[in-house]
mmCIF file of C-alpha atoms and ligand atoms in Angstrom:
data_model
loop_
_atom_site.group_PDB
_atom_site.id
_atom_site.type_symbol
_atom_site.label_atom_id
_atom_site.label_comp_id
_atom_site.label_asym_id
_atom_site.label_seq_id
_atom_site.Cartn_x
_atom_site.Cartn_y
_atom_site.Cartn_z
ATOM 1 C CA MET I 134 132.199 82.159 103.335
ATOM 2 C CA LYS I 135 129.708 82.037 100.468
ATOM 3 C CA PRO I 136 126.101 80.914 100.949
ATOM 4 C CA SER I 137 125.248 77.990 98.658
ATOM 5 C CA PRO I 138 123.056 78.551 95.577
ATOM 6 C CA SER I 139 120.303 76.437 97.163
ATOM 7 C CA MET I 140 120.411 78.669 100.261
ATOM 8 C CA GLN I 141 120.044 81.735 97.989
ATOM 9 C CA LEU I 142 117.065 80.059 96.305
ATOM 10 C CA THR I 143 115.428 79.324 99.648
ATOM 11 C CA LEU I 144 115.905 82.922 100.777
ATOM 12 C CA LYS I 145 114.489 84.148 97.476
ATOM 13 C CA SER I 146 111.427 81.929 97.688
ATOM 14 C CA LEU I 147 110.803 83.207 101.221
ATOM 15 C CA ARG I 148 111.323 86.761 99.916
ATOM 16 C CA LEU I 149 114.126 87.377 102.408
ATOM 17 C CA SER I 150 116.149 89.622 100.119
ATOM 18 C CA GLY I 151 117.580 91.610 103.032
ATOM 19 C CA ILE I 152 119.177 88.447 104.402
ATOM 20 C CA ALA I 153 120.178 87.229 100.936
ATOM 21 C CA ASP I 154 122.100 90.442 100.252
ATOM 22 C CA SER I 155 123.967 90.608 103.527
ATOM 23 C CA LEU I 156 124.434 86.917 104.284
ATOM 24 C CA GLU I 157 127.917 86.489 102.829
ATOM 25 C CA ALA I 158 129.306 89.501 104.695
ATOM 26 C CA ARG I 159 127.481 88.488 107.878
ATOM 27 C CA LEU I 160 128.824 84.928 107.700
ATOM 28 C CA ASN I 161 132.368 86.283 107.391
ATOM 29 C CA GLU I 162 131.791 88.654 110.310
ATOM 30 C CA ALA I 163 130.340 85.821 112.390
ATOM 31 C CA LYS I 164 133.358 83.640 111.679
ATOM 32 C CA GLU I 165 135.851 86.401 112.524
ATOM 33 C CA SER I 166 134.178 87.418 115.767
ATOM 34 C CA SER I 167 132.997 83.912 116.740
ATOM 35 C CA LEU I 168 129.356 84.980 117.061
ATOM 36 C CA GLY I 169 126.889 82.686 118.811
ATOM 37 C CA TYR I 170 124.037 81.165 116.808
ATOM 38 C CA LEU I 171 121.420 83.372 118.426
ATOM 39 C CA GLU I 172 123.424 86.563 117.932
ATOM 40 C CA PHE I 173 123.962 85.664 114.294
ATOM 41 C CA LEU I 174 120.268 84.965 113.797
ATOM 42 C CA GLN I 175 119.374 88.252 115.452
ATOM 43 C CA ILE I 176 121.730 90.187 113.152
ATOM 44 C CA ILE I 177 120.492 88.681 109.885
ATOM 45 C CA LEU I 178 116.838 89.069 110.907
ATOM 46 C CA GLN I 179 117.569 92.704 111.725
ATOM 47 C CA ASP I 180 119.044 93.116 108.211
ATOM 48 C CA GLU I 181 115.745 91.872 106.805
ATOM 49 C CA VAL I 182 113.706 94.210 109.021
ATOM 50 C CA GLU I 183 115.823 97.188 107.948
ATOM 51 C CA ARG I 184 115.584 96.273 104.292
ATOM 52 C CA ARG I 185 111.787 96.016 104.524
ATOM 53 C CA TYR I 186 111.495 99.299 106.412
ATOM 54 C CA ALA I 187 113.629 101.081 103.786
ATOM 55 C CA GLY I 188 111.515 99.574 101.009
ATOM 56 C CA ALA I 189 108.268 100.641 102.690
ATOM 57 C CA VAL I 190 109.543 104.200 103.246
ATOM 58 C CA ASN I 191 110.636 104.444 99.604
ATOM 59 C CA ARG I 192 107.225 103.277 98.422
ATOM 60 C CA ARG I 193 105.518 105.812 100.675
ATOM 61 C CA LEU I 194 107.802 108.617 99.490
ATOM 62 C CA LYS I 195 107.111 107.718 95.874
ATOM 63 C CA GLN I 196 103.352 107.581 96.430
ATOM 64 C CA ALA I 197 103.448 110.943 98.222
ATOM 65 C CA ALA I 198 104.813 112.582 95.030
ATOM 66 C CA PHE I 199 106.697 115.386 96.726
ATOM 67 C CA GLN I 200 108.123 118.078 94.448
ATOM 68 C CA GLU I 201 111.447 117.990 96.233
ATOM 69 C CA HIS I 202 113.107 116.125 99.044
ATOM 70 C CA LYS I 203 113.029 118.466 102.043
ATOM 71 C CA ALA I 204 113.846 117.607 105.638
ATOM 72 C CA LEU I 205 113.115 119.298 108.959
ATOM 73 C CA GLU I 206 116.826 118.993 109.762
ATOM 74 C CA GLU I 207 117.624 121.258 106.785
ATOM 75 C CA PHE I 208 115.289 123.987 107.986
ATOM 76 C CA ASP I 209 116.970 127.033 109.497
ATOM 77 C CA PHE I 210 114.663 128.005 112.363
ATOM 78 C CA THR I 211 116.629 131.176 113.068
ATOM 79 C CA ALA I 212 115.501 132.520 109.677
ATOM 80 C CA VAL I 213 111.791 132.585 110.450
ATOM 81 C CA ALA I 214 109.738 134.619 112.823
ATOM 82 C CA GLY I 215 106.089 134.180 113.675
ATOM 83 C CA SER I 216 105.970 130.580 114.806
ATOM 84 C CA ASN I 217 107.428 128.734 117.690
ATOM 85 C CA PRO I 218 110.239 126.457 116.389
ATOM 86 C CA LYS I 219 109.461 123.968 119.140
ATOM 87 C CA GLU I 220 105.869 123.641 117.969
ATOM 88 C CA ILE I 221 107.053 122.963 114.404
ATOM 89 C CA LYS I 222 109.692 120.463 115.530
ATOM 90 C CA ASP I 223 107.123 118.711 117.742
ATOM 91 C CA LEU I 224 104.867 118.228 114.722
ATOM 92 C CA GLY I 225 107.722 116.139 113.325
ATOM 93 C CA ASN I 226 106.734 113.353 115.739
ATOM 94 C CA CYS I 227 103.531 112.966 113.667
ATOM 95 C CA LEU I 228 101.198 112.750 116.656
ATOM 96 C CA PHE I 229 98.976 115.284 114.907
ATOM 97 C CA ILE I 230 98.235 112.625 112.266
ATOM 98 C CA GLU I 231 97.269 110.134 114.945
ATOM 99 C CA ARG I 232 94.898 112.754 116.375
ATOM 100 C CA HIS I 233 93.518 113.740 112.936
ATOM 101 C CA GLU I 234 94.618 117.329 113.462
ATOM 102 C CA HIS I 235 95.485 119.725 110.662
ATOM 103 C CA VAL I 236 98.396 122.116 110.082
ATOM 104 C CA LEU I 237 97.985 125.521 108.460
ATOM 105 C CA LEU I 238 101.231 127.119 107.259
ATOM 106 C CA TYR I 239 100.817 130.641 105.985
ATOM 107 C CA GLY I 240 102.914 133.666 105.223
ATOM 108 C CA PRO I 241 104.676 135.574 102.439
ATOM 109 C CA PRO I 242 106.464 133.821 99.567
ATOM 110 C CA GLY I 243 109.813 132.217 100.318
ATOM 111 C CA THR I 244 109.305 131.823 104.065
ATOM 112 C CA GLY I 245 109.554 128.043 103.900
ATOM 113 C CA LYS I 246 105.900 126.926 103.789
ATOM 114 C CA THR I 247 106.359 124.327 101.043
ATOM 115 C CA HIS I 248 109.660 123.234 102.587
ATOM 116 C CA LEU I 249 108.040 122.599 105.968
ATOM 117 C CA ALA I 250 104.970 120.913 104.476
ATOM 118 C CA GLN I 251 107.171 118.488 102.537
ATOM 119 C CA ALA I 252 109.493 117.978 105.502
ATOM 120 C CA LEU I 253 106.534 117.031 107.723
ATOM 121 C CA GLY I 254 105.278 114.774 104.933
ATOM 122 C CA ASN I 255 108.690 113.132 104.756
ATOM 123 C CA ARG I 256 108.581 112.468 108.498
ATOM 124 C CA ALA I 257 105.101 111.000 108.095
ATOM 125 C CA CYS I 258 106.352 108.592 105.389
ATOM 126 C CA ARG I 259 109.195 107.532 107.680
ATOM 127 C CA ASN I 260 106.686 106.946 110.468
ATOM 128 C CA ASN I 261 104.709 104.659 108.174
ATOM 129 C CA TYR I 262 101.815 106.958 107.334
ATOM 130 C CA SER I 263 100.444 107.228 103.810
ATOM 131 C CA VAL I 264 100.867 110.727 102.366
ATOM 132 C CA MET I 265 99.725 112.624 99.278
ATOM 133 C CA PHE I 266 101.313 115.916 98.255
ATOM 134 C CA THR I 267 99.585 118.129 95.713
ATOM 135 C CA THR I 268 99.214 121.783 94.888
ATOM 136 C CA ALA I 269 95.693 123.174 95.217
ATOM 137 C CA ALA I 270 95.694 124.010 91.487
ATOM 138 C CA LYS I 271 96.618 120.453 90.531
ATOM 139 C CA LEU I 272 94.085 118.965 92.930
ATOM 140 C CA PHE I 273 91.192 121.031 91.590
ATOM 141 C CA ARG I 274 92.291 120.407 87.985
ATOM 142 C CA LYS I 275 92.337 116.682 88.639
ATOM 143 C CA LEU I 276 88.881 116.744 90.225
ATOM 144 C CA ALA I 277 87.459 118.894 87.400
ATOM 145 C CA ALA I 278 88.854 116.472 84.799
ATOM 146 C CA ALA I 279 87.460 113.530 86.761
ATOM 147 C CA ARG I 280 84.014 115.155 86.769
ATOM 148 C CA ILE I 281 84.083 115.269 82.964
ATOM 149 C CA GLU I 282 85.343 111.696 82.722
ATOM 150 C CA CYS I 283 82.690 110.486 85.193
ATOM 151 C CA SER I 284 85.398 109.262 87.599
ATOM 152 C CA TYR I 285 84.856 111.932 90.260
ATOM 153 C CA GLU I 286 83.965 109.541 93.084
ATOM 154 C CA GLU I 287 86.954 107.336 92.368
ATOM 155 C CA THR I 288 89.344 110.301 92.183
ATOM 156 C CA MET I 289 87.890 111.758 95.371
ATOM 157 C CA ARG I 290 88.482 108.423 97.112
ATOM 158 C CA THR I 291 92.191 108.552 96.189
ATOM 159 C CA VAL I 292 92.363 112.058 97.662
ATOM 160 C CA LEU I 293 90.609 111.034 100.870
ATOM 161 C CA LYS I 294 92.551 107.821 101.359
ATOM 162 C CA PRO I 295 96.029 108.949 102.506
ATOM 163 C CA GLN I 296 96.364 109.492 106.224
ATOM 164 C CA LEU I 297 98.029 112.830 105.498
ATOM 165 C CA LEU I 298 96.941 115.051 102.609
ATOM 166 C CA ILE I 299 99.172 118.046 101.851
ATOM 167 C CA ILE I 300 97.632 120.857 99.802
ATOM 168 C CA ASP I 301 100.224 123.419 98.750
ATOM 169 C CA ASP I 302 99.399 127.000 97.746
ATOM 170 C CA LEU I 303 95.732 127.116 98.610
ATOM 171 C CA GLY I 304 93.916 130.373 97.964
ATOM 172 C CA LEU I 305 96.170 131.869 95.315
ATOM 173 C CA THR I 306 92.948 132.563 93.429
ATOM 174 C CA ALA I 307 89.289 132.654 94.496
ATOM 175 C CA PHE I 308 87.415 129.353 94.597
ATOM 176 C CA THR I 309 84.686 128.433 92.119
ATOM 177 C CA GLN I 310 81.485 126.878 93.460
ATOM 178 C CA GLU I 311 82.688 123.453 92.268
ATOM 179 C CA GLN I 312 86.048 123.873 93.973
ATOM 180 C CA THR I 313 84.358 125.040 97.176
ATOM 181 C CA GLU I 314 82.146 121.958 97.199
ATOM 182 C CA ALA I 315 85.121 119.667 96.548
ATOM 183 C CA PHE I 316 87.180 121.328 99.269
ATOM 184 C CA TYR I 317 84.241 121.147 101.672
ATOM 185 C CA GLU I 318 83.908 117.431 100.983
ATOM 186 C CA ILE I 319 87.616 116.892 101.598
ATOM 187 C CA VAL I 320 87.572 118.768 104.895
ATOM 188 C CA ALA I 321 84.301 117.197 106.059
ATOM 189 C CA GLU I 322 85.354 113.659 105.141
ATOM 190 C CA ARG I 323 88.759 113.981 106.743
ATOM 191 C CA HIS I 324 87.351 115.529 109.891
ATOM 192 C CA GLN I 325 87.422 112.309 111.870
ATOM 193 C CA ALA I 326 89.640 110.268 109.601
ATOM 194 C CA GLY I 327 92.779 112.057 108.482
ATOM 195 C CA SER I 328 94.997 115.104 108.611
ATOM 196 C CA ILE I 329 95.528 117.919 106.159
ATOM 197 C CA ILE I 330 98.507 120.254 105.870
ATOM 198 C CA ILE I 331 97.661 123.415 103.967
ATOM 199 C CA THR I 332 100.067 126.103 102.852
ATOM 200 C CA SER I 333 98.861 129.505 101.727
ATOM 201 C CA ASN I 334 100.158 132.986 101.063
ATOM 202 C CA ARG I 335 97.035 134.275 102.794
ATOM 203 C CA PRO I 336 96.170 133.943 106.499
ATOM 204 C CA PRO I 337 93.170 131.660 107.191
ATOM 205 C CA GLY I 338 91.177 134.716 108.298
ATOM 206 C CA ASP I 339 91.166 135.813 104.631
ATOM 207 C CA TRP I 340 90.044 132.475 103.208
ATOM 208 C CA PRO I 341 86.266 132.837 103.709
ATOM 209 C CA GLY I 342 86.335 135.811 101.349
ATOM 210 C CA LEU I 343 87.648 133.545 98.595
ATOM 211 C CA PHE I 344 84.569 131.274 98.629
ATOM 212 C CA PRO I 345 81.423 132.129 96.666
ATOM 213 C CA ASP I 346 79.212 130.272 99.142
ATOM 214 C CA GLN I 347 79.426 131.703 102.663
ATOM 215 C CA VAL I 348 77.393 128.928 104.293
ATOM 216 C CA LEU I 349 79.810 126.281 103.023
ATOM 217 C CA ALA I 350 82.745 128.592 103.767
ATOM 218 C CA ASN I 351 81.764 129.047 107.414
ATOM 219 C CA SER I 352 81.137 125.362 107.979
ATOM 220 C CA LEU I 353 84.398 124.458 106.256
ATOM 221 C CA MET I 354 86.487 127.003 108.153
ATOM 222 C CA ASP I 355 84.910 125.949 111.428
ATOM 223 C CA ARG I 356 85.920 122.314 110.887
ATOM 224 C CA LEU I 357 89.382 123.196 109.609
ATOM 225 C CA ALA I 358 90.399 125.844 112.059
ATOM 226 C CA HIS I 359 89.250 124.291 115.291
ATOM 227 C CA LYS I 360 91.417 121.195 114.814
ATOM 228 C CA ALA I 361 94.402 122.966 113.310
ATOM 229 C CA HIS I 362 97.873 124.012 114.380
ATOM 230 C CA HIS I 363 98.269 127.549 113.074
ATOM 231 C CA LEU I 364 101.812 128.250 111.939
ATOM 232 C CA PRO I 365 102.233 131.788 110.635
ATOM 233 C CA LEU I 366 105.643 132.349 109.046
ATOM 234 C CA LYS I 367 107.059 135.825 108.773
ATOM 235 C CA GLY I 368 110.168 137.445 107.431
ATOM 236 C CA GLU I 369 112.199 137.936 104.292
ATOM 237 C CA SER I 370 112.083 135.413 101.476
ATOM 238 C CA TYR I 371 114.758 132.759 101.936
ATOM 239 C CA ARG I 372 115.074 132.643 98.143
ATOM 240 C CA LYS I 373 116.753 136.065 98.216
ATOM 241 C CA ARG I 374 119.676 134.590 100.137
ATOM 242 C CA GLY I 375 121.005 132.819 97.078
ATOM 243 C CA ARG I 376 120.874 135.923 94.921
ATOM 244 C CA PRO I 377 124.038 137.774 93.945
ATOM 245 C CA GLN I 378 124.523 141.059 95.828
ATOM 246 C CA GLN I 379 123.232 144.104 93.930
ATOM 247 C CA THR I 380 125.918 146.693 93.315
ATOM 248 C CA THR I 381 124.910 150.325 93.451
ATOM 249 C CA THR I 382 126.870 152.683 91.269
HETATM 250 P P1 ADP D 562 107.300 129.198 100.276
HETATM 251 O O1 ADP D 562 106.594 127.926 100.012
HETATM 252 O O2 ADP D 562 106.971 129.807 101.610
HETATM 253 O O3 ADP D 562 107.153 130.200 99.160
HETATM 254 P P2 ADP D 562 109.652 127.552 100.074
HETATM 255 O O4 ADP D 562 109.385 126.560 101.135
HETATM 256 O O5 ADP D 562 109.418 127.111 98.661
HETATM 257 O O6 ADP D 562 108.849 128.888 100.363
HETATM 258 O O7 ADP D 562 111.150 128.075 100.223
HETATM 259 C C1 ADP D 562 111.896 128.590 99.134
HETATM 260 C C2 ADP D 562 113.292 127.973 99.161
HETATM 261 O O8 ADP D 562 113.979 128.437 100.315
HETATM 262 C C3 ADP D 562 113.259 126.462 99.245
HETATM 263 O O9 ADP D 562 114.349 125.945 98.531
HETATM 264 C C4 ADP D 562 113.411 126.184 100.736
HETATM 265 O O10 ADP D 562 114.058 124.937 100.962
HETATM 266 C C5 ADP D 562 114.293 127.346 101.186
HETATM 267 N N1 ADP D 562 113.966 127.795 102.534
HETATM 268 C C6 ADP D 562 112.959 128.613 102.911
HETATM 269 N N2 ADP D 562 112.989 128.865 104.221
HETATM 270 C C7 ADP D 562 114.028 128.181 104.711
HETATM 271 C C8 ADP D 562 114.600 128.010 106.030
HETATM 272 N N3 ADP D 562 114.110 128.673 107.097
HETATM 273 N N4 ADP D 562 115.677 127.203 106.152
HETATM 274 C C9 ADP D 562 116.203 126.570 105.082
HETATM 275 N N5 ADP D 562 115.724 126.683 103.811
HETATM 276 C C10 ADP D 562 114.663 127.474 103.630
HETATM 277 MG MG1 MG D 563 105.421 127.402 98.356
#
């Protein structure tokens, strides 16, 4: 059974594209299984809800600008030591975002820090939170450029806006005074308003040494650390697993 062109137009003008797409198949199903009116209505409305949810998630994923699609389900918890897998999995329910708590993932290269940060970000998008993923280098470059172009405030607002901000690879190099001030502002502003996930090759205990200004550093670390889930990751780099075996002759 084919919906009439005028029906398609009505659905389009009401922006019910989920119903428009599935209506023909649903009408056939309804006819075959003699569905009641209410059941039929329920099914096509559900199609619309699902279509809208999928669209919203896709928009959130796009806005988040992840480097790669990574999921918690793809993470091999037997390969890491240092953190409690249950604690990591529990973060996947995104309650930490609701509570404006932070997550600090740190450990040697290849232990899955960026994977987990993006996987938690992916969960957040699916739970309808706004997310921004950036590397620390990119973030500070963007803010430095904005300072020159006199659009610092506006750029800072875009950084502070998402409910979850993910900063990958913080502390690879020491912070400049400008970067320290920007980072302080981010942490201070998000204190009551949003969550941050930070990944770093260095443990948070080493971060204060990277800041030129110890007063700002102490205040910043105090705000960050006391509301944060600390997730140290230990072990061999997972990247090595894909490498061909070395032959010794
Ligand atoms: P890091 O950010 O700690 O340097 P990545 O998260 O970039 O490490 O991990 C390197 C690669 O190994 C990625 O492709 C990631 O998906 C994979 N990987 C790392 N740890 C695990 C794990 N425990 N289970 C599955 N894949 C992993
Ligand atoms: Mg990484």
